[in-house]
XYZ file of C-alpha atoms in Angstrom:
653
model
C 118.115 122.807 67.649
C 121.521 123.609 69.130
C 122.092 122.190 72.599
C 125.165 123.333 74.525
C 127.687 120.796 75.757
C 127.383 122.338 79.204
C 123.658 121.626 79.429
C 124.036 118.144 77.980
C 126.823 117.343 80.435
C 124.683 118.619 83.330
C 121.798 116.325 82.257
C 124.215 113.413 81.972
C 125.742 114.053 85.402
C 122.284 114.302 86.980
C 121.154 110.967 85.556
C 124.459 109.328 86.507
C 124.081 110.630 90.060
C 120.537 109.201 90.196
C 121.798 105.749 89.240
C 124.985 105.703 91.327
C 124.267 107.776 94.441
C 120.499 107.851 94.729
C 120.481 109.438 98.197
C 122.785 112.280 97.129
C 120.499 112.815 94.142
C 117.505 112.852 96.482
C 119.091 115.464 98.727
C 119.874 117.777 95.823
C 116.882 117.302 93.548
C 114.002 116.218 95.812
C 114.840 117.894 99.109
C 116.254 120.786 97.024
C 119.190 120.968 99.360
C 122.568 121.508 97.716
C 124.299 120.869 101.041
C 124.926 117.127 101.021
C 127.653 117.805 103.581
C 126.786 118.882 107.149
C 129.289 120.713 109.318
C 128.680 120.682 113.049
C 129.682 124.329 113.611
C 128.675 126.440 116.570
C 125.227 126.546 118.138
C 123.893 130.022 117.420
C 120.635 131.645 118.411
C 118.567 131.955 115.234
C 115.299 133.936 115.333
C 112.347 132.527 113.440
C 108.749 133.705 113.177
C 106.218 130.919 113.723
C 102.451 131.169 113.238
C 101.021 129.724 116.448
C 97.349 128.809 116.683
C 95.426 130.340 119.605
C 92.341 129.106 121.414
C 90.306 131.252 119.047
C 90.416 129.164 115.878
C 89.753 132.236 113.734
C 92.966 133.976 114.766
C 96.671 133.222 114.976
C 99.479 134.897 116.832
C 103.083 135.270 115.774
C 105.703 133.749 118.013
C 109.397 134.433 117.595
C 111.277 131.183 118.053
C 114.897 131.158 119.102
C 116.958 127.993 119.502
C 119.179 128.123 122.584
C 121.558 125.447 123.848
C 120.882 125.072 127.585
C 122.642 121.840 128.551
C 125.039 119.237 127.183
C 125.781 115.904 128.850
C 127.748 112.897 127.660
C 124.594 111.523 125.993
C 122.350 114.439 124.913
C 122.348 118.108 123.985
C 119.264 119.980 125.179
C 117.906 123.097 123.479
C 115.079 125.423 124.397
C 112.777 126.714 121.663
C 109.439 128.349 122.449
C 107.205 125.931 124.330
C 109.467 122.954 123.555
C 112.676 121.319 124.625
C 114.743 119.746 121.841
C 116.898 116.727 122.637
C 119.560 115.427 120.273
C 122.067 112.624 120.718
C 125.703 113.634 121.006
C 126.433 110.838 118.519
C 125.232 113.089 115.731
C 124.591 116.634 114.625
C 121.819 118.898 113.360
C 121.680 122.558 112.390
C 119.639 125.305 114.037
C 117.592 125.429 110.856
C 116.705 121.759 111.300
C 115.892 122.206 114.973
C 113.587 125.083 114.093
C 111.865 122.970 111.479
C 111.245 120.291 114.098
C 109.659 122.785 116.498
C 107.619 124.690 113.904
C 106.087 121.390 112.838
C 105.372 120.614 116.495
C 103.430 123.894 116.719
C 101.526 123.181 113.504
C 100.553 119.711 114.665
C 100.100 120.680 118.320
C 102.305 117.705 119.156
C 103.283 116.667 122.656
C 106.241 114.746 121.229
C 107.686 114.938 117.722
C 110.586 113.099 116.079
C 112.181 113.120 112.626
C 113.966 110.822 110.212
C 117.753 110.595 110.421
C 120.702 109.630 108.274
C 124.401 108.941 108.754
C 127.285 111.227 107.953
C 130.833 110.067 107.367
C 133.886 111.686 108.920
C 134.543 113.540 105.670
C 131.021 114.977 105.707
C 129.159 112.743 103.230
C 125.519 111.987 104.032
C 124.603 108.310 103.511
C 122.180 105.584 104.629
C 118.994 107.439 105.634
C 116.619 105.832 108.121
C 113.103 106.784 107.066
C 111.080 105.832 110.101
C 107.473 104.649 110.484
C 104.744 106.494 112.331
C 104.841 105.983 116.087
C 104.586 102.236 116.644
C 103.631 101.398 120.210
C 104.833 97.796 120.251
C 107.974 98.461 118.222
C 108.888 101.180 120.713
C 108.991 98.663 123.565
C 111.893 96.755 122.034
C 113.448 99.267 119.647
C 114.245 102.878 120.541
C 114.046 104.361 117.049
C 112.638 107.785 117.989
C 114.724 109.349 120.768
C 117.854 110.343 118.873
C 116.360 113.694 117.821
C 113.027 114.894 119.149
C 111.124 117.768 120.730
C 108.672 117.645 123.638
C 106.420 120.194 125.288
C 108.166 121.593 128.339
C 105.412 120.637 130.744
C 105.578 116.998 129.626
C 109.298 116.513 129.109
C 109.721 113.889 131.845
C 106.975 111.544 130.678
C 107.489 108.089 129.173
C 106.793 108.170 125.454
C 103.910 105.697 125.819
C 102.090 108.309 127.933
C 102.017 111.140 125.387
C 98.619 111.896 123.892
C 99.853 113.189 120.535
C 103.065 111.790 119.079
C 103.954 113.134 115.632
C 106.572 112.248 113.072
C 108.192 114.438 110.407
C 108.981 112.360 107.356
C 112.188 114.230 106.652
C 115.836 113.814 107.681
C 116.716 116.461 110.270
C 119.478 114.706 112.227
C 122.739 113.082 111.150
C 124.664 110.353 112.983
C 128.442 110.703 112.705
C 129.996 107.361 111.728
C 133.399 105.971 110.850
C 133.978 106.107 107.089
C 135.411 102.631 106.715
C 134.385 100.585 109.717
C 130.668 100.939 110.310
C 127.534 99.260 109.084
C 124.853 102.001 109.316
C 122.238 99.373 110.151
C 124.177 98.571 113.299
C 123.802 102.162 114.541
C 120.347 101.109 115.647
C 120.574 98.339 118.221
C 117.451 96.502 119.213
C 116.893 97.129 122.902
C 115.365 93.686 123.211
C 113.359 93.198 126.402
C 113.903 89.452 126.440
C 111.228 88.730 123.858
C 113.378 85.979 122.369
C 113.657 83.843 125.517
C 111.197 81.147 126.494
C 111.487 82.064 130.180
C 110.271 85.569 129.406
C 107.143 84.374 127.636
C 106.275 81.742 130.227
C 106.694 84.179 133.116
C 104.980 87.124 131.441
C 101.991 85.377 129.870
C 100.786 83.528 132.947
C 98.800 80.957 130.980
C 95.266 80.339 132.241
C 94.007 77.157 130.640
C 90.327 77.964 130.432
C 90.887 81.477 129.178
C 93.897 80.975 126.923
C 92.802 78.022 124.832
C 94.107 78.256 121.269
C 92.240 76.890 118.268
C 94.420 76.223 115.210
C 92.479 76.362 111.943
C 94.133 74.658 108.962
C 92.547 74.839 105.476
C 93.707 71.859 103.403
C 92.906 69.545 100.516
C 94.540 66.351 99.248
C 97.716 66.789 101.321
C 97.731 64.223 104.144
C 101.559 64.395 104.101
C 101.479 68.108 104.978
C 98.810 67.566 107.624
C 100.950 64.838 109.231
C 104.016 67.113 109.371
C 102.011 70.088 110.588
C 100.295 68.170 113.410
C 103.610 66.656 114.514
C 105.045 70.154 114.815
C 102.016 71.353 116.765
C 102.416 68.446 119.222
C 106.030 69.427 119.930
C 105.110 73.099 120.248
C 102.349 72.244 122.728
C 104.763 70.349 124.951
C 107.411 73.076 124.762
C 104.981 75.909 125.485
C 103.138 74.271 128.357
C 99.788 75.087 126.759
C 97.512 72.169 127.648
C 94.278 73.404 126.094
C 94.737 73.220 122.346
C 92.408 72.164 119.581
C 92.922 71.871 115.833
C 90.247 72.303 113.174
C 91.108 70.959 109.720
C 88.852 72.402 107.015
C 88.873 70.273 103.855
C 87.169 71.502 100.670
C 87.096 68.197 98.822
C 89.987 65.754 99.141
C 89.704 62.494 97.224
C 88.352 59.498 99.132
C 91.860 58.045 99.422
C 93.340 61.280 100.800
C 90.332 61.797 103.049
C 90.949 58.393 104.626
C 94.678 59.133 105.062
C 93.884 62.436 106.784
C 91.420 60.659 109.069
C 94.102 58.087 109.943
C 96.544 60.891 110.818
C 93.944 62.481 113.097
C 93.195 59.139 114.785
C 96.922 58.716 115.406
C 96.997 62.027 117.274
C 94.077 60.925 119.419
C 95.619 57.517 120.157
C 98.840 59.107 121.385
C 96.877 61.020 124.049
C 98.582 64.250 123.127
C 95.865 66.344 124.748
C 95.149 67.970 121.382
C 91.560 67.709 120.195
C 91.229 67.576 116.393
C 88.082 68.281 114.367
C 87.774 67.449 110.674
C 85.315 69.519 108.626
C 84.837 68.056 105.148
C 82.819 69.721 102.402
C 83.272 69.445 98.641
C 83.454 73.017 97.349
C 85.596 75.379 95.319
C 88.645 76.767 97.058
C 87.644 79.814 99.096
C 90.212 80.498 101.781
C 88.058 83.088 103.536
C 85.008 80.828 103.725
C 87.091 77.889 104.959
C 88.750 79.969 107.695
C 85.429 81.491 108.799
C 83.851 78.054 108.959
C 86.730 76.714 111.015
C 86.523 79.704 113.372
C 82.816 79.126 113.986
C 83.522 75.514 114.961
C 86.396 76.492 117.266
C 86.290 76.626 121.044
C 89.442 78.616 121.701
C 89.603 82.175 122.941
C 92.448 82.706 120.464
C 92.374 81.643 116.828
C 95.519 80.678 114.946
C 95.039 80.448 111.183
C 97.777 78.304 109.699
C 98.531 76.961 106.226
C 99.110 73.237 105.979
C 102.498 73.939 104.327
C 103.936 75.611 107.448
C 106.898 73.768 108.924
C 107.136 74.427 112.667
C 110.837 74.983 113.315
C 110.331 77.156 116.418
C 108.623 75.154 119.145
C 108.030 78.302 121.225
C 106.128 80.167 118.506
C 102.743 79.703 120.205
C 103.932 81.563 123.310
C 105.613 84.262 121.260
C 102.411 84.967 119.357
C 100.014 84.528 122.275
C 101.948 87.086 124.337
C 100.864 89.843 121.943
C 97.446 88.432 120.992
C 96.439 88.737 124.674
C 97.063 92.491 124.696
C 93.896 94.575 124.567
C 95.243 96.966 121.928
C 96.643 94.281 119.577
C 94.674 92.872 116.664
C 96.401 90.310 114.454
C 99.785 88.783 115.313
C 102.119 87.321 112.701
C 105.556 85.746 112.764
C 108.610 85.690 110.546
C 108.373 83.118 107.764
C 111.351 81.810 105.807
C 111.502 79.941 102.524
C 112.773 76.360 102.857
C 116.504 75.828 102.341
C 119.800 76.580 104.003
C 119.936 80.144 102.646
C 117.414 81.349 105.244
C 115.645 83.585 102.739
C 112.820 85.731 104.091
C 109.276 85.137 102.882
C 107.378 87.316 105.367
C 108.202 89.906 108.032
C 104.907 91.762 107.703
C 102.872 93.113 104.796
C 103.196 96.694 103.560
C 100.162 98.153 101.764
C 101.546 100.226 98.900
C 99.493 102.465 96.624
C 100.802 101.443 93.229
C 101.931 97.796 93.313
C 99.522 96.893 96.124
C 100.232 94.837 99.277
C 103.877 93.772 99.327
C 106.102 91.393 101.293
C 109.025 93.739 101.907
C 112.442 92.023 102.179
C 111.059 88.831 100.612
C 113.908 86.674 99.191
C 116.556 88.595 101.204
C 118.823 86.639 103.554
C 117.848 86.694 107.207
C 121.444 86.133 108.307
C 122.103 89.865 108.623
C 120.244 92.835 110.097
C 118.232 94.514 107.330
C 117.085 98.125 107.218
C 117.788 99.120 110.786
C 116.427 95.961 112.371
C 113.311 95.476 110.244
C 113.778 91.677 110.339
C 114.539 91.570 114.052
C 112.470 92.129 117.174
C 108.828 93.244 117.182
C 107.235 95.648 114.708
C 103.802 97.133 114.276
C 102.685 96.600 110.691
C 99.469 97.250 108.833
C 99.010 93.586 107.939
C 100.420 90.090 108.439
C 99.916 86.979 106.352
C 97.199 84.481 107.220
C 99.687 81.705 106.499
C 100.277 82.010 110.248
C 98.087 84.580 111.995
C 96.765 84.698 115.559
C 93.893 86.885 116.740
C 91.464 86.706 119.616
C 88.116 85.092 118.868
C 86.302 88.199 120.128
C 88.166 90.646 117.880
C 87.895 88.340 114.856
C 84.114 88.119 115.000
C 83.766 91.774 115.989
C 84.953 92.793 112.513
C 83.078 89.998 110.727
C 85.982 87.639 110.065
C 87.475 87.169 106.595
C 85.599 88.753 103.688
C 84.435 85.722 101.714
C 84.283 87.610 98.404
C 88.083 87.540 98.551
C 88.392 83.844 97.883
C 92.157 83.594 97.497
C 94.085 86.858 97.656
C 94.279 89.846 100.026
C 91.756 88.412 102.498
C 94.392 88.540 105.250
C 95.222 92.156 104.375
C 91.532 93.059 104.458
C 91.159 91.402 107.868
C 94.147 93.242 109.310
C 93.143 96.615 107.860
C 89.661 96.133 109.304
C 91.205 95.465 112.708
C 93.333 98.614 112.331
C 90.246 100.646 111.400
C 88.628 99.406 114.600
C 91.476 100.759 116.709
C 93.691 97.686 117.009
C 97.407 97.520 116.192
C 98.768 94.555 114.253
C 102.121 93.032 115.181
C 104.771 90.830 113.588
C 107.067 89.130 116.079
C 110.252 88.309 114.190
C 111.480 86.255 117.136
C 108.857 83.645 116.239
C 110.294 82.118 113.076
C 108.803 79.293 110.977
C 109.370 77.882 107.481
C 106.697 78.341 104.825
C 106.646 76.026 101.824
C 104.666 78.711 100.024
C 101.742 77.725 97.799
C 102.596 74.008 97.717
C 98.954 73.057 98.164
C 97.176 75.206 95.581
C 99.938 76.547 93.307
C 101.089 80.093 92.727
C 98.694 82.892 91.824
C 100.931 83.967 88.928
C 100.638 80.581 87.225
C 97.977 81.643 84.692
C 96.231 84.661 83.192
C 93.024 83.543 84.911
C 94.663 83.588 88.341
C 96.279 86.963 87.645
C 92.910 88.398 86.625
C 91.272 87.067 89.787
C 94.093 88.500 91.869
C 93.612 91.927 90.257
C 89.878 91.807 91.006
C 90.472 90.919 94.648
C 93.056 93.694 94.998
C 90.535 96.161 93.553
C 87.958 94.941 96.069
C 90.453 95.542 98.878
C 90.816 99.189 97.835
C 87.064 99.589 97.377
C 86.564 98.475 100.974
C 89.433 100.603 102.278
C 89.832 103.550 99.861
C 92.062 105.479 102.292
C 94.873 103.036 101.463
C 95.175 104.703 98.052
C 95.030 108.270 99.349
C 96.918 108.039 102.637
C 99.084 104.965 102.177
C 100.512 102.616 104.775
C 101.191 104.591 107.994
C 104.160 102.345 108.756
C 105.852 103.032 105.403
C 107.615 106.360 104.970
C 106.701 108.531 101.964
C 110.400 108.984 101.192
C 110.801 105.282 100.398
C 110.273 103.828 96.929
C 107.254 101.565 96.569
C 108.212 99.386 93.635
C 110.968 97.328 95.263
C 111.263 94.602 97.881
C 114.021 96.391 99.772
C 113.888 99.749 101.540
C 115.437 102.409 99.312
C 115.088 106.144 98.878
C 112.349 107.126 96.447
C 114.583 107.695 93.431
C 113.630 105.429 90.547
C 115.604 105.466 87.288
C 113.345 105.298 84.250
C 114.487 101.780 83.356
C 113.152 100.498 86.705
C 109.756 102.188 86.488
C 106.819 99.863 85.918
C 104.885 102.565 84.096
C 107.682 103.259 81.606
C 106.590 102.833 77.985
C 108.660 103.810 74.950
C 107.230 106.601 72.822
C 106.963 105.906 69.121
C 109.290 107.983 66.910
C 108.356 107.563 63.229
C 110.316 110.454 61.747
C 113.431 108.287 61.362
C 111.739 105.551 59.291
C 113.251 106.645 55.991
C 116.786 106.609 57.364
C 116.368 103.224 59.052
C 114.728 101.616 56.009
C 117.530 102.902 53.782
C 120.163 101.508 56.116
C 118.370 98.160 56.309
C 117.982 98.008 52.503
C 121.710 98.575 52.025
C 122.494 95.923 54.587
C 120.188 93.380 52.980
C 121.799 93.890 49.588
C 125.149 93.077 51.167
C 123.529 90.142 52.977
C 124.779 91.564 56.248
C 123.986 94.346 58.686
C 127.324 96.043 59.394
C 127.710 98.690 62.073
C 128.589 102.249 61.113
C 132.280 102.962 61.618
C 133.097 103.665 65.266
C 129.596 102.625 66.350
C 129.442 99.584 68.595
C 126.369 98.014 70.131
C 124.937 94.804 71.502
C 121.353 93.805 72.207
C 121.823 91.430 75.120
C 118.286 90.546 76.118
C 114.852 90.584 74.507
C 111.990 89.342 76.662
C 108.200 89.395 76.616
C 106.571 90.975 79.657
C 102.788 90.970 79.532
C 102.001 93.335 76.634
C 105.542 94.567 76.005
C 108.812 93.492 74.488
C 111.603 94.523 76.840
C 114.921 95.147 75.091
C 118.213 95.639 76.931
C 121.752 96.208 75.725
C 124.366 98.885 75.146
C 125.515 101.186 72.350
C 128.241 103.819 71.995
C 130.334 105.817 69.556
C 134.018 105.127 70.015
C 136.445 108.048 70.338
C 133.510 110.437 70.918
C 131.817 112.152 73.864
C 128.855 109.861 74.415
C 126.656 112.201 76.441
C 126.150 114.080 73.134
C 124.093 111.177 71.742
C 120.559 109.805 72.068
C 119.943 106.082 71.571
C 116.806 104.598 69.987
C 115.689 101.025 69.376
C 114.198 100.115 65.998
C 111.869 97.184 65.330
C 110.057 95.880 62.275
C 106.314 96.505 62.246
C 103.576 94.334 60.748
C 103.765 96.400 57.521
C 107.448 95.602 57.027
C 108.589 99.123 57.872
C 110.867 99.907 60.777
C 109.649 101.940 63.728
C 111.893 103.721 66.162
C 111.344 104.005 69.907
C 113.167 105.939 72.584
C 115.299 104.144 75.158
C 116.337 105.155 78.661
C 119.967 105.078 79.824
C 121.287 102.365 82.125
C 124.583 102.577 83.984
C 127.290 100.197 82.772
C 130.607 99.725 84.572
C 132.223 97.440 82.008
C 132.328 99.538 78.839
C 135.107 101.912 79.873
C 137.575 99.054 80.091
C 136.540 97.599 76.731
C 136.454 100.984 74.951
C 139.110 103.135 76.663
C 139.013 105.748 73.884
C 135.269 106.340 74.224
C 134.348 109.187 76.567
C 131.486 109.237 79.118
C 130.325 105.682 78.547
C 128.905 105.159 82.059
C 125.310 105.569 80.787
C 125.725 103.767 77.477
C 123.502 100.897 78.534
C 119.908 101.133 77.309
C 116.456 99.778 78.054
C 113.242 100.009 76.033
C 109.748 98.681 76.574
C 108.044 98.406 73.173
C 104.331 97.537 72.790
C 104.223 93.979 71.427
C 101.122 94.796 69.372
C 103.110 97.242 67.214
C 105.921 94.929 66.121
C 106.198 91.920 63.836
C 106.946 88.763 65.778
C 108.008 85.310 64.693
C 105.749 82.322 65.226
C 107.391 81.711 68.598
C 106.734 85.306 69.726
C 110.203 86.772 69.180
C 111.302 89.875 67.275
C 112.243 89.195 63.644
C 114.493 92.190 63.138
C 115.832 94.798 65.503
C 118.345 97.616 65.395
C 119.903 100.533 67.257
C 119.870 104.142 66.086
C 122.190 106.727 67.655
C 121.675 110.444 66.944
C 123.964 113.340 67.784
C 121.925 115.831 69.822
C 123.860 118.804 68.434
C 124.337 117.988 64.755
C 121.561 115.472 64.111
C 124.027 112.999 62.563
C 122.718 109.438 62.643
C 124.455 106.112 63.197
C 122.685 102.793 62.714
C 123.325 99.087 63.199
C 120.865 96.216 63.099
C 120.536 92.447 63.054
C 118.128 89.629 62.312
C 116.536 87.238 64.790
C 119.145 84.611 63.913
C 121.939 86.978 64.936
C 120.708 87.399 68.523
């Protein structure tokens, strides 16, 4: 079938745009907006017909909306539109069409206050760096003004503090554009944390007003066979107690079966704490049993005397001696459920392990920004200040005793995984907001005690079962998603990026079998074997750079091109030997490569000449050590059907 060069070039340019400028691609192909450049222009009155609900729910009335500029100061422009005022920062720009969209959504949602997502626009008019915001987050709002750059409010309520509005809505769409310097601006720095002093010890001491009888904290530490970790953990707690001024503190160590030697060492550590008259009471609950984190935490909570419970892993290193105050400040609030803190991996790199848990539909609960450096501000302050999140890790989690038992504690059918997420979601369902305070920062030597959950197929299977149980208990997570995670953001990554996923990065990508080229491939292989070599067709160059096993698939990566030709005219396929000795051909997806143009200057349009394929391992012949025996690359001209082939044996890789 004849395919025009024009259409093939358009497909190529679209895929290249997706892999190089994902936000521009999103604007054009997801938002369906060809205008990736915004011009400020004049503010004109634009009529628009809006369907406005009346008190009679069976009828609607039409309202003509007109946007009118009524005031401009050195900080804000104010517009009037129907029953709403629109406020936009003078640091950016929006169009009348976007202002109307804000107000029409306010009418539809009957919102008292409504705000939108924003992005940044360079001096030459290029839209970059979108900030896809969360739903209204009460505690985040106190330290981070992320909502008042572009918003609409009902006229009668325009002077109220945002915390006083009954219905605050959010449009998950970019309707406002900050104007930034092309060459001298980090978009993340556009949003400054308006920190209220949360990071200072004086603030916490003065604001909390510790009452010893009422504010007693019980620290519950599940542990087994790690007296060294218990010693380090208790030493850190002692220092934190002195620094915070909290005199009423008790620790409950829950042991599910340490050896006699380790049990004695743990007892000696506890006796040492008592002998030093630290003022910390320590209980030791010993019971030989299988590891069940939920059961151990629940048991420790029942034996606790504190009004506030702090669940802490024994592999937490207390590097912030004020963390108790920083967590207690929020745990004392009536509307707050669970409180977490920032956790870093050990080492000088200051890599993030936890700044809150995001509950995603497809991959499941995720530690966003995990492994990223904490030395810089990430995604508009996500690793700074205070944020409402759906869940925090129980590696270090504080909650009031009353709220914990109100929801039934940890679900003990979740023995290892997702029990903290289940607890936090249950708190959220009961009307409480969960908080991560990034100003409280500790080091987590993750999974030292019990090993990683990905260490075996058995652990992975158990983890899958516990994740399924989480969604059975809270099915709305799969239908509605995490309210603090914008629908415009991709789910399958640890960073925050626009929801544009090239095929080679999709988890659900699986190569489709193409058997119609078997005869050609077998003929080419036969000729190569007779010559005791597998030469490439003239002008065809390729390299298979990586072959790896991933669960049930062989993942194959490399590049292939035709020199001195227009490479967007060609499709690339991977060929592998099957159990029957025949070769089977699978489609690949293109991957951007920046290095090929320099190596092959005469080849045209080589930017997408990288390839990736995920081939079912069950359909290919593997060596005894699980590797491919033979593999090849087939390139086919989309217009003429001409085929080029090159292959190699396992020993050639």
